[in-house]
Short mmCIF file of C-alpha atoms in Angstrom, two decimals:
data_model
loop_
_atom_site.label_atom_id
_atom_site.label_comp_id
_atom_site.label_asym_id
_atom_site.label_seq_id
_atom_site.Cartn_x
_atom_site.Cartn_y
_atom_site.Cartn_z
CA UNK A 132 -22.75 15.94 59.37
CA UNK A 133 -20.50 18.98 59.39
CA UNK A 134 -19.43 20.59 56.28
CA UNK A 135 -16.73 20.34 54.27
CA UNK A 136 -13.83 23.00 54.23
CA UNK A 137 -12.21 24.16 51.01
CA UNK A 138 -12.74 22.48 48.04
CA UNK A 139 -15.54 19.59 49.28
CA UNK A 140 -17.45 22.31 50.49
CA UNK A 141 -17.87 24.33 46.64
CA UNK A 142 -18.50 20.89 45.10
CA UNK A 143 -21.50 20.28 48.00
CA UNK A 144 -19.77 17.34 49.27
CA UNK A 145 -20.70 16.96 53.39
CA UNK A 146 -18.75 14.74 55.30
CA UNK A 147 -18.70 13.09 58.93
CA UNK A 148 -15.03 13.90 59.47
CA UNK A 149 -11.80 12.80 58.54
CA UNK A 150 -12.17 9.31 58.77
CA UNK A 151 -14.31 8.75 56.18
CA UNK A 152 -12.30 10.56 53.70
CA UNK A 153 -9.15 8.00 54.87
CA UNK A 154 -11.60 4.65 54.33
CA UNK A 155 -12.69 5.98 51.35
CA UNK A 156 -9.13 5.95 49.69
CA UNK A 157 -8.75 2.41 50.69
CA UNK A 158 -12.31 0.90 49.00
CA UNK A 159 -12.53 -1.66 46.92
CA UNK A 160 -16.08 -2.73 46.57
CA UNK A 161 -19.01 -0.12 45.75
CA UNK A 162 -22.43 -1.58 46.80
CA UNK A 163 -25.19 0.71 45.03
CA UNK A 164 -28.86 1.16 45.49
CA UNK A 165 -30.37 1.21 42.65
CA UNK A 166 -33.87 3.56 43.12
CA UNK A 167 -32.69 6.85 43.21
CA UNK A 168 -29.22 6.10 43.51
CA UNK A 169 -28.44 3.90 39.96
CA UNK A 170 -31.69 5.22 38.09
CA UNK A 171 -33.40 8.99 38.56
CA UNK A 172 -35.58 7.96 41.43
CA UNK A 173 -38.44 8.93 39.22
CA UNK A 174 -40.50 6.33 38.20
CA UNK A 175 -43.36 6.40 35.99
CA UNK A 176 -46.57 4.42 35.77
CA UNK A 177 -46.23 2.43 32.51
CA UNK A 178 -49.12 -0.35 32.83
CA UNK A 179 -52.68 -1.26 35.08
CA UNK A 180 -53.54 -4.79 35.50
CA UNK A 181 -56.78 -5.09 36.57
CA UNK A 182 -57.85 -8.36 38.02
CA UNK A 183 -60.91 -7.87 40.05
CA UNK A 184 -63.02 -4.42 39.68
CA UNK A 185 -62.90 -1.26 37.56
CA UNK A 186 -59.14 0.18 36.56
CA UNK A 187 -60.09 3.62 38.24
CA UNK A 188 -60.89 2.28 40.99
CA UNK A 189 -58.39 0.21 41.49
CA UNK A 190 -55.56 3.37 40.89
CA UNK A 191 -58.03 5.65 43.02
CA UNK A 192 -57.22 3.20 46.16
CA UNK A 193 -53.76 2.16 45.60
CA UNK A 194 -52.50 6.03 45.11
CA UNK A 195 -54.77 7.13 48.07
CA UNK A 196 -52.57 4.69 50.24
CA UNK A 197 -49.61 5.61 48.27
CA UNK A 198 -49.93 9.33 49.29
CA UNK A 199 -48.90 8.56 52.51
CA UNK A 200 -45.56 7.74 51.35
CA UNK A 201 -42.55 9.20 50.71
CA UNK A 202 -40.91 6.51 48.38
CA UNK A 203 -40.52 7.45 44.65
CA UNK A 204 -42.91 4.65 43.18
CA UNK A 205 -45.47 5.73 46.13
CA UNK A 206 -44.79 8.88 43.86
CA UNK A 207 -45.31 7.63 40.54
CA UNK A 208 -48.73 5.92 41.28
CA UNK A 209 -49.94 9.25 42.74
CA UNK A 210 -48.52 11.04 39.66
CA UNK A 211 -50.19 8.68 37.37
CA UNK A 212 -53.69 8.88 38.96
CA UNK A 213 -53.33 13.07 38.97
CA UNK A 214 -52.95 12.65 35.38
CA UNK A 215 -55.67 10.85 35.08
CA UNK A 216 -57.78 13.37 36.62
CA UNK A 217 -58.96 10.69 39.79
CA UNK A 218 -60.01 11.59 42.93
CA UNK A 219 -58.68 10.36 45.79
CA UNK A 220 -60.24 9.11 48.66
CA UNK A 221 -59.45 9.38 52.90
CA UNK A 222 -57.40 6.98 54.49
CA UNK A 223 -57.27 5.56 58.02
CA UNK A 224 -54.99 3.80 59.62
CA UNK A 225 -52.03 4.18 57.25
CA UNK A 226 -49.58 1.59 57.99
CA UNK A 227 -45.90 1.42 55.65
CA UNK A 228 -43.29 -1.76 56.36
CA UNK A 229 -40.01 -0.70 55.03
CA UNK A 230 -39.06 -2.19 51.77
CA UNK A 231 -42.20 -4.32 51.72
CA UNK A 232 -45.16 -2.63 51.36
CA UNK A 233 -47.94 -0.09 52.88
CA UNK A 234 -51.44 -0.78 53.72
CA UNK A 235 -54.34 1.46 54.55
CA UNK A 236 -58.32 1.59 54.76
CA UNK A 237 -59.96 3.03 52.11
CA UNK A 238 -63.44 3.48 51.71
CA UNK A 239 -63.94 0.87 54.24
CA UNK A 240 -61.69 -1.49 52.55
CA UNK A 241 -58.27 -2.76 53.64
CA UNK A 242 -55.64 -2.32 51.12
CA UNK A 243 -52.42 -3.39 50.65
CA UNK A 244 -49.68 -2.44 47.84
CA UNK A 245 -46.14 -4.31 48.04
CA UNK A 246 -43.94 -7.40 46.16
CA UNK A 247 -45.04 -10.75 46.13
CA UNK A 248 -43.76 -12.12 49.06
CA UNK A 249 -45.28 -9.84 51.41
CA UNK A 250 -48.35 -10.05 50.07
CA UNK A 251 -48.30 -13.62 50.04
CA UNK A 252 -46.98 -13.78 53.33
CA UNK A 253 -50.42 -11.46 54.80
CA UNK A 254 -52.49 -14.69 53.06
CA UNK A 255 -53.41 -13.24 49.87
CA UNK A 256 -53.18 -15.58 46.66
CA UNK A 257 -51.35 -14.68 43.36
CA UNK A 258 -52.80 -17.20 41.36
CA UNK A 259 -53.07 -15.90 37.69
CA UNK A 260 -51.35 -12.51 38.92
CA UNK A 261 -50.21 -10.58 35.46
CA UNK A 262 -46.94 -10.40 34.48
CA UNK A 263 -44.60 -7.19 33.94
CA UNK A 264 -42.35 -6.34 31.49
CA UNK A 265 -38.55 -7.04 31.68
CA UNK A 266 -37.21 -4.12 33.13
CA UNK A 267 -40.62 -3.18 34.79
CA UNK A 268 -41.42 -3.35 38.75
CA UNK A 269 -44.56 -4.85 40.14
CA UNK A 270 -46.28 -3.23 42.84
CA UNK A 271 -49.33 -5.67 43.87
CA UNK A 272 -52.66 -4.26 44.99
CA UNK A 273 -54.69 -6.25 47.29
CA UNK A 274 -57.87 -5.21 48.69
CA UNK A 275 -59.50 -7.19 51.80
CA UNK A 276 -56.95 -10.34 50.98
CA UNK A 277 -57.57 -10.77 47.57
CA UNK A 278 -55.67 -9.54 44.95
CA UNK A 279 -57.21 -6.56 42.68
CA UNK A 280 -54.44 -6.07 40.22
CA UNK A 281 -50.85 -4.95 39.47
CA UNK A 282 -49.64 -2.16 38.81
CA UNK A 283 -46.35 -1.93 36.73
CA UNK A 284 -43.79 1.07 37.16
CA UNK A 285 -40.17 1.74 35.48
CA UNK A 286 -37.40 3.77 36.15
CA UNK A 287 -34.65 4.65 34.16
CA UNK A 288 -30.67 5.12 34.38
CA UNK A 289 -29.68 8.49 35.62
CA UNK A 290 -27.20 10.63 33.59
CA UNK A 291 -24.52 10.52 35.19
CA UNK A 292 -24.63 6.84 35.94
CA UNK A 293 -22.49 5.35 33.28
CA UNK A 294 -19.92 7.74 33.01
CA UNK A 295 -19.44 7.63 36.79
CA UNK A 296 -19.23 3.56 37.12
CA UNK A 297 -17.03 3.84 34.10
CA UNK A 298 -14.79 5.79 36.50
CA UNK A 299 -15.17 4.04 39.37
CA UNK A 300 -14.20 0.95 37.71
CA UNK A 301 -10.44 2.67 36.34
CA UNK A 302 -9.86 3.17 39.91
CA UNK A 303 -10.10 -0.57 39.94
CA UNK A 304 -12.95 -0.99 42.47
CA UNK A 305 -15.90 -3.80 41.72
CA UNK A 306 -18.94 -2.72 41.91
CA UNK A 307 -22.43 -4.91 42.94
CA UNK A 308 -25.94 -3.65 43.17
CA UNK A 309 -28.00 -4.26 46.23
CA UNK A 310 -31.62 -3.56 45.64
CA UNK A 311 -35.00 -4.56 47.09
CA UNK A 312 -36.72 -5.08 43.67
CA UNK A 313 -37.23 -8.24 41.97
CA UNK A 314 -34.96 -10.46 40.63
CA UNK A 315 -36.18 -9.48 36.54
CA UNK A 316 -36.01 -5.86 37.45
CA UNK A 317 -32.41 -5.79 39.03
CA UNK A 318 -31.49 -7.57 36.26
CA UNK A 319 -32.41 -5.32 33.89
CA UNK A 320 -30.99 -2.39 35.11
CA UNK A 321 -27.52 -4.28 35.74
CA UNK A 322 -27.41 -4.68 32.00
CA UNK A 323 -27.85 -1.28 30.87
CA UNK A 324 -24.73 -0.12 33.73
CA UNK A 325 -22.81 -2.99 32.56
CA UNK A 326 -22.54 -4.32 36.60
CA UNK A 327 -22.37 -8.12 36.29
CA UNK A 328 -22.85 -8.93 39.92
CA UNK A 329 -26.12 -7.90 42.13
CA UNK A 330 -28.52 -8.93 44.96
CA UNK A 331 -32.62 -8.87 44.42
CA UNK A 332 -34.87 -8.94 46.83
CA UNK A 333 -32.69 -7.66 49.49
CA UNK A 334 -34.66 -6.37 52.42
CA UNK A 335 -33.60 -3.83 54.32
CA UNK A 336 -31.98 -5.67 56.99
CA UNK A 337 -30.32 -8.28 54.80
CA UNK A 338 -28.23 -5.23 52.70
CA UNK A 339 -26.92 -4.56 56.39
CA UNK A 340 -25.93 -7.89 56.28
CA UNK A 341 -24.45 -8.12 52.62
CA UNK A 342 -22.46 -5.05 53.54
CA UNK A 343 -20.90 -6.98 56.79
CA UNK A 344 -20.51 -10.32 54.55
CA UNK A 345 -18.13 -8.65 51.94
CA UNK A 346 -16.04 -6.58 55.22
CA UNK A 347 -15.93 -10.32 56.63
CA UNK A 348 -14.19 -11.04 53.07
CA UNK A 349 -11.83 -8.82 53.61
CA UNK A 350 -13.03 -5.96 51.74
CA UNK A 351 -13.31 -2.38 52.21
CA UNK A 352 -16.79 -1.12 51.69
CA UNK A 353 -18.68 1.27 50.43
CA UNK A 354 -22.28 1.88 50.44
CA UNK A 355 -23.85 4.24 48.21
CA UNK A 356 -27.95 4.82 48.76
CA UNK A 357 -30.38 7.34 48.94
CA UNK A 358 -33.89 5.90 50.87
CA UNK A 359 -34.98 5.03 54.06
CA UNK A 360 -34.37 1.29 53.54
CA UNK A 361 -30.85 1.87 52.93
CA UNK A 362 -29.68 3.32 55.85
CA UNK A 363 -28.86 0.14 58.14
CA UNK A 364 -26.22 -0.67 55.24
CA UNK A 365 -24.94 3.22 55.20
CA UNK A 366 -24.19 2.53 59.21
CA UNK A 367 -22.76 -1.26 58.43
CA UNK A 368 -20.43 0.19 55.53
CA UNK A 369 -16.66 1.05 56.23
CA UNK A 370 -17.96 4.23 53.97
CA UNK A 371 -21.82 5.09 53.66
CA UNK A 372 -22.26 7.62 50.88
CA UNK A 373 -25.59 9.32 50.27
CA UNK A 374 -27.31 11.08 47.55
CA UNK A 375 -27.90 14.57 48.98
CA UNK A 376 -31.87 14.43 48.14
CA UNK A 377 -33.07 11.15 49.36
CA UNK A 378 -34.29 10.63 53.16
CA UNK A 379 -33.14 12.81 55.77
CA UNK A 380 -32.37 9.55 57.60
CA UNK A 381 -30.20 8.31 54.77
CA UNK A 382 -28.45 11.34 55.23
CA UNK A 383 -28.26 11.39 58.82
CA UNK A 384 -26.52 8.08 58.60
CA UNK A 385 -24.00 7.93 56.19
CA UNK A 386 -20.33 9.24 56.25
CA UNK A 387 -20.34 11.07 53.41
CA UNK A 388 -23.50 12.84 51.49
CA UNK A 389 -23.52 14.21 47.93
CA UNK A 390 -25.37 16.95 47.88
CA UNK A 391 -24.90 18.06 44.35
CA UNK A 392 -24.31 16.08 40.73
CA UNK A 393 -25.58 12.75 42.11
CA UNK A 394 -23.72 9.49 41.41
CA UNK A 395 -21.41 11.72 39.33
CA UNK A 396 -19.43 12.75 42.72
CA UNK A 397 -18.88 9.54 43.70
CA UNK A 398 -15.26 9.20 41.53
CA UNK A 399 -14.41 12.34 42.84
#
């Protein structure tokens, strides 16, 4: 991505090339990301669940997997067991599957941390698995196939967020989140930014495919994401804007990057 000249440049705005700035006058649907792109990207640890074993144990094995990873709840669960003053133990064999999950072996154990479905889909039962608070996301820990607990984590709006999709929507484009979380959690977070229409569950793949359904409809799109799991989208958009600190990939990708003021450029 070369630079901007002029005025783009002093805002930190980095774009492809003159074709993206002509698509982006003609958009008329925004899909957003939310992690990182709707909220701060910084989410917190706000409850354990233990289900089988001891609590520190349990955070001791998911955040030694989790420090493999570069995702912001991978963060958050290696944040929260720092606090906490646990150790971490080695892993081997580190293995991540975008927008599902990672696994690794820890202390001679397999583990797994991811949603539901993939977890369900590797064999392991979620009978009598502990609910999350609305607004909360559940990242499931299993450890050699059966589930050990759940581990809930929450992220918040960013500050610019509402002022900017109060913008975008005077200059009359609709705007639909497109996130990988669950269903309760999307929800939530479409509430507080006022969006009334959104996808859950969307793996990375299927926002490619979103983003192609709504061209098909005759729309002009625009991606806006930040992570690793958005960047088939960024490619499929007519515009693919990304936040200037998530994944170097992300960035690669799209059309246009923000590098500065996050979601707050986007208007502009």
């Amino acid at each position: 991505i070369a630079a901007a000249t002029g005025r783009g440049a002093e805002l930190g705005i980095l774009l492809r090339g003159g074709a993206s700035l002509e698509a982006a006058a003609r958009v008329d649907t925004v899909l957003l990301d939310k992690t990182g792109t709707l909220t701060t990207g910084q989410p917190r640890v706000t409850a354990l669940h233990v289900v089988q074993g001891e609590e520190v144990t349990l955070l001791a094995r998911a955040a030694a997997v989790e420090s493999r990873s570069e995702h912001p709840v991978a963060r958050a669960i290696v944040e929260a067991a720092r606090a906490r003053g646990v150790a971490l133990p080695a892993v081997e064999a580190f293995e991540p599957t975008h927008g599902l999950g990672v696994e690794g072996r820890v202390e001679g154990h397999v583990v797994r941390l991811g949603n539901a479905e993939w977890l369900r889909d590797a064999g392991v039962s979620l009978d009598g698995a502990p609910a999350v608070a609305d607004g909360e996301t559940p990242v499931l820990v299993a450890v050699d196939g059966a589930l050990a607990g759940v581990i809930a984590v929450a992220d918040t709006l960013s500050p610019e967020a509402l002022p900017a999709l109060e913008a975008l929507r005077a200059l009359g484009v609709e705007l639909v989140i497109v996130s990988g979380d669950r269903e309760e959690t999307v929800a939530s977070v479409a509430r507080q930014a006022g969006i009334t229409k959104y996808f859950a569950g969307v793996k990375p793949a299927a926002k490619a495919r979103v983003v192609r359904t709504q061209s098909a409809r005759g729309h002009v799109v625009a991606m806006v994401g930040d992570g690793v799991n958005d960047a088939p989208a960024l490619a499929a958009a007519d515009v693919g804007f990304a936040m200037g600190e998530g994944a170097e990939v992300a960035v690669a990708t799209a059309d246009i990057a923000l590098l500065r003021g996050g979601l707050g450029q986007l208007p502009r």
